PDB file of C-alpha atoms in Angstrom:
ATOM      1  CA  ASP E 284     -10.056 159.662  -0.238  1.00 67.00           C
ATOM      2  CA  THR E 285      -8.766 156.256  -1.251  1.00 71.00           C
ATOM      3  CA  ALA E 286      -5.624 156.529  -3.373  1.00 91.00           C
ATOM      4  CA  VAL E 287      -5.809 153.115  -5.042  1.00 96.00           C
ATOM      5  CA  SER E 288      -9.081 151.234  -4.905  1.00 96.00           C
ATOM      6  CA  GLN E 289      -9.969 147.754  -6.052  1.00 97.00           C
ATOM      7  CA  THR E 290     -13.263 145.977  -6.525  1.00 97.00           C
ATOM      8  CA  PRO E 291     -14.331 143.539  -5.408  1.00 97.00           C
ATOM      9  CA  LYS E 292     -12.514 143.012  -2.127  1.00 96.00           C
ATOM     10  CA  TYR E 293     -13.511 139.351  -2.036  1.00 97.00           C
ATOM     11  CA  LEU E 294     -14.328 137.106  -4.964  1.00 97.00           C
ATOM     12  CA  VAL E 295     -15.458 133.512  -4.561  1.00 98.00           C
ATOM     13  CA  THR E 296     -16.187 131.622  -7.740  1.00 97.00           C
ATOM     14  CA  GLN E 297     -16.254 128.193  -9.329  1.00 97.00           C
ATOM     15  CA  MET E 298     -13.583 126.690 -11.515  1.00 97.00           C
ATOM     16  CA  GLY E 299     -14.050 127.478 -15.168  1.00 97.00           C
ATOM     17  CA  ASN E 300     -15.755 130.816 -14.613  1.00 98.00           C
ATOM     18  CA  ASP E 301     -14.544 134.139 -16.009  1.00 98.00           C
ATOM     19  CA  LYS E 302     -14.110 137.070 -13.640  1.00 98.00           C
ATOM     20  CA  SER E 303     -12.749 140.595 -13.593  1.00 98.00           C
ATOM     21  CA  ILE E 304     -11.081 142.724 -10.939  1.00 98.00           C
ATOM     22  CA  LYS E 305     -11.130 146.489 -11.300  1.00 98.00           C
ATOM     23  CA  CYS E 306      -8.575 149.002 -10.107  1.00 98.00           C
ATOM     24  CA  GLU E 307      -8.679 152.772 -10.016  1.00 97.00           C
ATOM     25  CA  GLN E 308      -6.174 155.330  -8.773  1.00 96.00           C
ATOM     26  CA  ASN E 309      -6.880 158.988  -8.131  1.00 95.00           C
ATOM     27  CA  LEU E 310      -3.257 160.039  -7.676  1.00 92.00           C
ATOM     28  CA  GLY E 311      -2.602 161.095 -11.244  1.00 92.00           C
ATOM     29  CA  HIS E 312       0.095 158.442 -11.545  1.00 92.00           C
ATOM     30  CA  ASP E 313       1.329 157.298 -14.932  1.00 91.00           C
ATOM     31  CA  THR E 314       2.117 153.678 -14.075  1.00 93.00           C
ATOM     32  CA  MET E 315      -0.081 150.908 -12.724  1.00 95.00           C
ATOM     33  CA  TYR E 316       0.684 147.323 -11.764  1.00 95.00           C
ATOM     34  CA  TRP E 317      -0.902 144.002 -10.923  1.00 96.00           C
ATOM     35  CA  TYR E 318       0.776 141.778  -8.339  1.00 96.00           C
ATOM     36  CA  LYS E 319      -0.191 138.314  -7.151  1.00 97.00           C
ATOM     37  CA  GLN E 320       0.368 137.215  -3.551  1.00 97.00           C
ATOM     38  CA  ASP E 321       0.025 133.496  -3.038  1.00 95.00           C
ATOM     39  CA  SER E 322      -0.930 131.579   0.083  1.00 93.00           C
ATOM     40  CA  LYS E 323       2.677 131.663   1.302  1.00 92.00           C
ATOM     41  CA  LYS E 324       2.684 135.458   1.030  1.00 93.00           C
ATOM     42  CA  PHE E 325       5.034 135.400  -1.933  1.00 95.00           C
ATOM     43  CA  LEU E 326       4.579 138.487  -4.099  1.00 95.00           C
ATOM     44  CA  LYS E 327       5.161 138.529  -7.817  1.00 94.00           C
ATOM     45  CA  ILE E 328       4.533 141.126 -10.465  1.00 93.00           C
ATOM     46  CA  MET E 329       2.188 140.147 -13.267  1.00 95.00           C
ATOM     47  CA  PHE E 330       1.701 143.219 -15.432  1.00 94.00           C
ATOM     48  CA  SER E 331       2.543 146.877 -15.607  1.00 93.00           C
ATOM     49  CA  TYR E 332       1.134 149.676 -17.720  1.00 92.00           C
ATOM     50  CA  ASN E 333       2.678 153.067 -18.286  1.00 90.00           C
ATOM     51  CA  ASN E 334       0.449 155.669 -19.894  1.00 87.00           C
ATOM     52  CA  LYS E 335      -1.898 152.899 -20.999  1.00 84.00           C
ATOM     53  CA  GLU E 336       0.888 150.915 -22.664  1.00 89.00           C
ATOM     54  CA  LEU E 337       1.850 147.442 -21.482  1.00 90.00           C
ATOM     55  CA  ILE E 338       5.460 147.542 -20.307  1.00 89.00           C
ATOM     56  CA  ILE E 339       5.754 144.456 -18.117  1.00 87.00           C
ATOM     57  CA  ASN E 340       4.111 141.222 -19.120  1.00 87.00           C
ATOM     58  CA  GLU E 341       5.313 138.431 -16.908  1.00 86.00           C
ATOM     59  CA  THR E 342       5.063 134.765 -17.687  1.00 79.00           C
ATOM     60  CA  VAL E 343       1.494 134.240 -16.624  1.00 85.00           C
ATOM     61  CA  PRO E 344      -1.111 132.077 -18.338  1.00 90.00           C
ATOM     62  CA  ASN E 345      -2.789 133.858 -21.221  1.00 91.00           C
ATOM     63  CA  ARG E 346      -6.058 133.347 -19.363  1.00 96.00           C
ATOM     64  CA  PHE E 347      -5.036 136.543 -17.573  1.00 96.00           C
ATOM     65  CA  SER E 348      -5.568 139.687 -19.591  1.00 95.00           C
ATOM     66  CA  PRO E 349      -5.049 143.212 -18.307  1.00 95.00           C
ATOM     67  CA  LYS E 350      -6.826 146.188 -19.788  1.00 94.00           C
ATOM     68  CA  SER E 351      -6.134 149.853 -19.196  1.00 94.00           C
ATOM     69  CA  PRO E 352      -8.925 152.028 -20.587  1.00 92.00           C
ATOM     70  CA  ASP E 353      -7.184 155.143 -19.304  1.00 93.00           C
ATOM     71  CA  LYS E 354      -4.278 156.099 -17.048  1.00 92.00           C
ATOM     72  CA  ALA E 355      -6.408 155.937 -13.911  1.00 95.00           C
ATOM     73  CA  HIS E 356      -7.755 152.428 -14.447  1.00 96.00           C
ATOM     74  CA  LEU E 357      -6.233 149.000 -14.813  1.00 96.00           C
ATOM     75  CA  ASN E 358      -8.498 145.978 -14.864  1.00 96.00           C
ATOM     76  CA  LEU E 359      -7.615 142.315 -14.739  1.00 97.00           C
ATOM     77  CA  HIS E 360      -9.758 139.757 -16.520  1.00 97.00           C
ATOM     78  CA  ILE E 361      -9.289 136.075 -15.837  1.00 97.00           C
ATOM     79  CA  ASN E 362     -10.791 133.389 -18.071  1.00 96.00           C
ATOM     80  CA  SER E 363     -11.437 129.776 -17.178  1.00 97.00           C
ATOM     81  CA  LEU E 364     -10.463 130.146 -13.544  1.00 97.00           C
ATOM     82  CA  GLU E 365      -8.425 127.350 -11.976  1.00 97.00           C
ATOM     83  CA  LEU E 366      -7.839 126.343  -8.356  1.00 96.00           C
ATOM     84  CA  GLY E 367      -4.274 127.638  -8.558  1.00 95.00           C
ATOM     85  CA  ASP E 368      -5.510 131.127  -9.323  1.00 96.00           C
ATOM     86  CA  SER E 369      -6.661 131.475  -5.724  1.00 97.00           C
ATOM     87  CA  ALA E 370      -4.575 134.289  -4.265  1.00 97.00           C
ATOM     88  CA  VAL E 371      -4.692 137.914  -3.260  1.00 98.00           C
ATOM     89  CA  TYR E 372      -4.296 140.273  -6.214  1.00 98.00           C
ATOM     90  CA  PHE E 373      -2.907 143.734  -5.526  1.00 98.00           C
ATOM     91  CA  CYS E 374      -3.112 146.679  -7.817  1.00 97.00           C
ATOM     92  CA  ALA E 375      -0.507 149.418  -7.365  1.00 96.00           C
ATOM     93  CA  SER E 376       0.435 152.693  -8.963  1.00 95.00           C
ATOM     94  CA  SER E 377       3.499 154.903  -9.101  1.00 92.00           C
ATOM     95  CA  GLN E 378       4.297 158.266 -10.590  1.00 87.00           C
ATOM     96  CA  GLU E 379       7.378 156.975 -12.363  1.00 84.00           C
ATOM     97  CA  PHE E 380       8.505 153.674 -13.785  1.00 84.00           C
ATOM     98  CA  PRO E 381      10.258 152.059 -12.003  1.00 83.00           C
ATOM     99  CA  PRO E 382       8.728 153.297  -8.751  1.00 82.00           C
ATOM    100  CA  GLY E 383      10.627 155.761  -6.634  1.00 74.00           C
ATOM    101  CA  PRO E 384      13.174 156.999  -5.897  1.00 69.00           C
ATOM    102  CA  ARG E 385      11.253 159.217  -3.573  1.00 69.00           C
ATOM    103  CA  LEU E 386       9.221 157.544  -0.880  1.00 58.00           C
ATOM    104  CA  ASN E 387       5.451 157.835  -1.130  1.00 59.00           C
ATOM    105  CA  GLU E 388       5.592 157.452  -4.870  1.00 74.00           C
ATOM    106  CA  GLN E 389       4.160 153.961  -4.923  1.00 86.00           C
ATOM    107  CA  PHE E 390       0.834 152.987  -3.453  1.00 92.00           C
ATOM    108  CA  PHE E 391      -0.856 149.627  -3.263  1.00 94.00           C
ATOM    109  CA  GLY E 392      -4.560 148.952  -3.332  1.00 96.00           C
ATOM    110  CA  PRO E 393      -6.296 147.002  -0.561  1.00 96.00           C
ATOM    111  CA  GLY E 394      -6.170 143.729  -2.483  1.00 97.00           C
ATOM    112  CA  THR E 395      -8.767 141.346  -3.908  1.00 98.00           C
ATOM    113  CA  ARG E 396      -8.898 137.936  -2.312  1.00 97.00           C
ATOM    114  CA  LEU E 397      -9.856 135.475  -5.042  1.00 98.00           C
ATOM    115  CA  THR E 398     -10.990 132.014  -4.009  1.00 98.00           C
ATOM    116  CA  VAL E 399     -11.647 129.449  -6.711  1.00 97.00           C
ATOM    117  CA  LEU E 400     -13.696 126.432  -5.623  1.00 97.00           C
TER     118      LEU E 400
ATOM    119  CA  GLU U 201      18.055 136.349 -13.049  1.00 85.00           C
ATOM    120  CA  LEU U 202      17.694 138.455  -9.932  1.00 90.00           C
ATOM    121  CA  LYS U 203      16.773 136.552  -6.779  1.00 93.00           C
ATOM    122  CA  VAL U 204      16.043 138.106  -3.402  1.00 96.00           C
ATOM    123  CA  GLU U 205      16.321 136.265  -0.113  1.00 96.00           C
ATOM    124  CA  GLN U 206      15.314 137.440   3.309  1.00 97.00           C
ATOM    125  CA  ASN U 207      16.139 136.032   6.670  1.00 96.00           C
ATOM    126  CA  PRO U 208      14.862 135.187   9.065  1.00 97.00           C
ATOM    127  CA  LEU U 209      11.469 134.162   7.734  1.00 96.00           C
ATOM    128  CA  PHE U 210       9.969 134.467  11.174  1.00 96.00           C
ATOM    129  CA  LEU U 211      11.141 136.584  14.060  1.00 93.00           C
ATOM    130  CA  SER U 212       9.655 136.575  17.517  1.00 94.00           C
ATOM    131  CA  MET U 213      11.077 139.231  19.762  1.00 92.00           C
ATOM    132  CA  GLN U 214      10.305 140.888  23.047  1.00 94.00           C
ATOM    133  CA  GLU U 215       9.390 144.502  23.394  1.00 95.00           C
ATOM    134  CA  GLY U 216      12.395 146.679  24.000  1.00 96.00           C
ATOM    135  CA  LYS U 217      14.852 144.423  22.170  1.00 95.00           C
ATOM    136  CA  ASN U 218      16.812 145.167  19.002  1.00 96.00           C
ATOM    137  CA  TYR U 219      17.043 142.978  15.959  1.00 95.00           C
ATOM    138  CA  THR U 220      17.949 143.007  12.273  1.00 97.00           C
ATOM    139  CA  ILE U 221      16.284 141.575   9.179  1.00 98.00           C
ATOM    140  CA  TYR U 222      18.602 140.765   6.299  1.00 98.00           C
ATOM    141  CA  CYS U 223      17.891 141.014   2.587  1.00 98.00           C
ATOM    142  CA  ASN U 224      20.350 139.549   0.090  1.00 97.00           C
ATOM    143  CA  TYR U 225      20.021 139.897  -3.656  1.00 95.00           C
ATOM    144  CA  SER U 226      21.864 137.937  -6.291  1.00 94.00           C
ATOM    145  CA  THR U 227      22.743 140.444  -9.026  1.00 89.00           C
ATOM    146  CA  THR U 228      23.310 144.163  -9.383  1.00 86.00           C
ATOM    147  CA  SER U 229      20.276 146.241  -8.539  1.00 86.00           C
ATOM    148  CA  ASP U 230      19.758 149.999  -8.696  1.00 79.00           C
ATOM    149  CA  ARG U 231      17.164 150.286  -5.965  1.00 89.00           C
ATOM    150  CA  LEU U 232      16.119 148.462  -2.854  1.00 93.00           C
ATOM    151  CA  TYR U 233      12.710 148.859  -1.286  1.00 94.00           C
ATOM    152  CA  TRP U 234      11.273 147.908   2.073  1.00 95.00           C
ATOM    153  CA  TYR U 235       7.565 147.414   2.691  1.00 95.00           C
ATOM    154  CA  ARG U 236       5.353 146.581   5.622  1.00 97.00           C
ATOM    155  CA  GLN U 237       2.225 144.441   5.418  1.00 97.00           C
ATOM    156  CA  ASP U 238      -0.176 144.073   8.337  1.00 96.00           C
ATOM    157  CA  PRO U 239      -2.242 140.870   8.448  1.00 93.00           C
ATOM    158  CA  GLY U 240      -4.964 140.908   5.831  1.00 91.00           C
ATOM    159  CA  LYS U 241      -3.926 144.366   4.679  1.00 94.00           C
ATOM    160  CA  SER U 242      -2.131 145.993   1.816  1.00 95.00           C
ATOM    161  CA  LEU U 243       1.541 146.921   1.476  1.00 95.00           C
ATOM    162  CA  GLU U 244       2.925 150.176   2.756  1.00 92.00           C
ATOM    163  CA  SER U 245       6.171 151.619   1.421  1.00 91.00           C
ATOM    164  CA  LEU U 246       8.742 152.171   4.167  1.00 93.00           C
ATOM    165  CA  PHE U 247      12.057 152.978   2.501  1.00 92.00           C
ATOM    166  CA  VAL U 248      13.667 153.341  -0.896  1.00 92.00           C
ATOM    167  CA  LEU U 249      17.456 152.980  -0.941  1.00 92.00           C
ATOM    168  CA  LEU U 250      19.356 154.093  -3.988  1.00 88.00           C
ATOM    169  CA  SER U 251      23.065 154.079  -3.419  1.00 83.00           C
ATOM    170  CA  ASN U 252      25.810 152.242  -1.641  1.00 83.00           C
ATOM    171  CA  GLY U 253      25.970 153.220   1.993  1.00 85.00           C
ATOM    172  CA  ALA U 254      22.485 154.727   1.968  1.00 89.00           C
ATOM    173  CA  VAL U 255      20.883 154.779   5.384  1.00 92.00           C
ATOM    174  CA  LYS U 256      17.343 155.866   6.139  1.00 93.00           C
ATOM    175  CA  GLN U 257      15.527 155.991   9.445  1.00 95.00           C
ATOM    176  CA  GLU U 258      11.916 156.344  10.424  1.00 93.00           C
ATOM    177  CA  GLY U 259      11.054 155.964  14.078  1.00 95.00           C
ATOM    178  CA  ARG U 260      12.362 152.655  15.377  1.00 96.00           C
ATOM    179  CA  LEU U 261      13.224 151.343  11.907  1.00 97.00           C
ATOM    180  CA  MET U 262      16.484 151.955  10.098  1.00 98.00           C
ATOM    181  CA  ALA U 263      17.322 150.596   6.655  1.00 97.00           C
ATOM    182  CA  SER U 264      20.742 150.445   5.059  1.00 96.00           C
ATOM    183  CA  LEU U 265      22.183 149.323   1.754  1.00 95.00           C
ATOM    184  CA  ASP U 266      25.546 147.794   0.863  1.00 94.00           C
ATOM    185  CA  THR U 267      25.558 147.365  -2.906  1.00 92.00           C
ATOM    186  CA  LYS U 268      28.969 145.709  -2.932  1.00 93.00           C
ATOM    187  CA  ALA U 269      27.759 142.965  -0.602  1.00 94.00           C
ATOM    188  CA  ARG U 270      24.323 143.018  -2.272  1.00 95.00           C
ATOM    189  CA  LEU U 271      22.822 143.300   1.170  1.00 96.00           C
ATOM    190  CA  SER U 272      20.233 145.489   2.772  1.00 97.00           C
ATOM    191  CA  THR U 273      19.302 145.421   6.428  1.00 98.00           C
ATOM    192  CA  LEU U 274      16.279 146.593   8.348  1.00 98.00           C
ATOM    193  CA  HIS U 275      17.198 147.275  11.947  1.00 98.00           C
ATOM    194  CA  ILE U 276      14.554 147.446  14.618  1.00 96.00           C
ATOM    195  CA  THR U 277      15.398 149.393  17.749  1.00 96.00           C
ATOM    196  CA  ALA U 278      13.559 148.863  21.035  1.00 94.00           C
ATOM    197  CA  ALA U 279      10.721 146.958  19.407  1.00 94.00           C
ATOM    198  CA  VAL U 280       7.137 147.715  20.320  1.00 95.00           C
ATOM    199  CA  HIS U 281       4.051 145.597  19.674  1.00 94.00           C
ATOM    200  CA  ASP U 282       2.845 147.974  16.957  1.00 95.00           C
ATOM    201  CA  LEU U 283       5.755 146.909  14.787  1.00 96.00           C
ATOM    202  CA  SER U 284       4.338 143.395  14.465  1.00 97.00           C
ATOM    203  CA  ALA U 285       3.797 142.803  10.738  1.00 97.00           C
ATOM    204  CA  THR U 286       5.381 141.123   7.726  1.00 97.00           C
ATOM    205  CA  TYR U 287       8.281 143.044   6.235  1.00 98.00           C
ATOM    206  CA  PHE U 288       9.277 142.624   2.612  1.00 97.00           C
ATOM    207  CA  CYS U 289      12.317 143.808   0.777  1.00 97.00           C
ATOM    208  CA  ALA U 290      12.317 144.111  -3.002  1.00 95.00           C
ATOM    209  CA  ALA U 291      15.140 144.755  -5.427  1.00 94.00           C
ATOM    210  CA  LEU U 292      14.803 146.318  -8.824  1.00 88.00           C
ATOM    211  CA  GLY U 293      15.754 143.946 -11.643  1.00 83.00           C
ATOM    212  CA  GLY U 294      18.315 145.686 -13.830  1.00 69.00           C
ATOM    213  CA  ALA U 295      17.301 145.038 -17.405  1.00 74.00           C
ATOM    214  CA  THR U 296      13.619 144.593 -16.823  1.00 76.00           C
ATOM    215  CA  ASN U 297      12.974 147.173 -14.095  1.00 83.00           C
ATOM    216  CA  LYS U 298      10.744 144.664 -12.344  1.00 88.00           C
ATOM    217  CA  LEU U 299      10.471 144.618  -8.589  1.00 91.00           C
ATOM    218  CA  ILE U 300      11.582 141.221  -7.292  1.00 93.00           C
ATOM    219  CA  PHE U 301      10.333 140.596  -3.776  1.00 95.00           C
ATOM    220  CA  GLY U 302      11.923 138.668  -0.972  1.00 96.00           C
ATOM    221  CA  THR U 303      10.031 135.990   0.896  1.00 95.00           C
ATOM    222  CA  GLY U 304       9.016 138.321   3.695  1.00 96.00           C
ATOM    223  CA  THR U 305       9.836 138.270   7.399  1.00 97.00           C
ATOM    224  CA  LEU U 306       6.974 137.839   9.833  1.00 97.00           C
ATOM    225  CA  LEU U 307       7.811 139.894  12.892  1.00 96.00           C
ATOM    226  CA  ALA U 308       5.939 139.192  16.112  1.00 96.00           C
ATOM    227  CA  VAL U 309       6.741 141.498  18.996  1.00 95.00           C
ATOM    228  CA  GLN U 310       5.674 140.014  22.305  1.00 92.00           C
ATOM    229  CA  PRO U 311       4.744 142.275  25.213  1.00 86.00           C
TER     230      PRO U 311
END
């Protein structure tokens, strides 16, 4: 069983479009995250939710809006996509916030590779 | 603001050799994490280090933490090809509890 799943795995779209990425975890974790990994592999946190409440909201364009309908789901909606939004987006979850201290308390999803043309 | 630097950025090593990846962070941090990422894949948690002098080992990898020097190391012993991957360290930002990642070290183990 997949612990953290994301859909879609690949997303190719035109500039200006609106798209969503979905994330689900079946681990019973309380905290979920969105990370962005750019073309140079640099990873940066975007958002975090704990028990459906937004607890980390990094300086990202307000075209990005997370939504957590319940503890097991965290979706990312992006409006008016731009070329610079092309990246791999990882969802993650952890039992506690911040993650750890025990190992195997944080799991990452497989990633969604977003390409904006 | 917490900054995390790793070096080297790229490491090519032969099987059977030992080497160390270094992770420096700029301000006090409560936790230090190490992750592995295979090409085109997700991140896998390797170690979580909590206190000064903490040392953890798993197979050929050993991670340590020196909070006074703000330095963590990932030591690779007798490298094998299967260890080829990108390794990231991440430090926990104090006030914000955000994970700040290093730049990653691409490890290529040559047979």
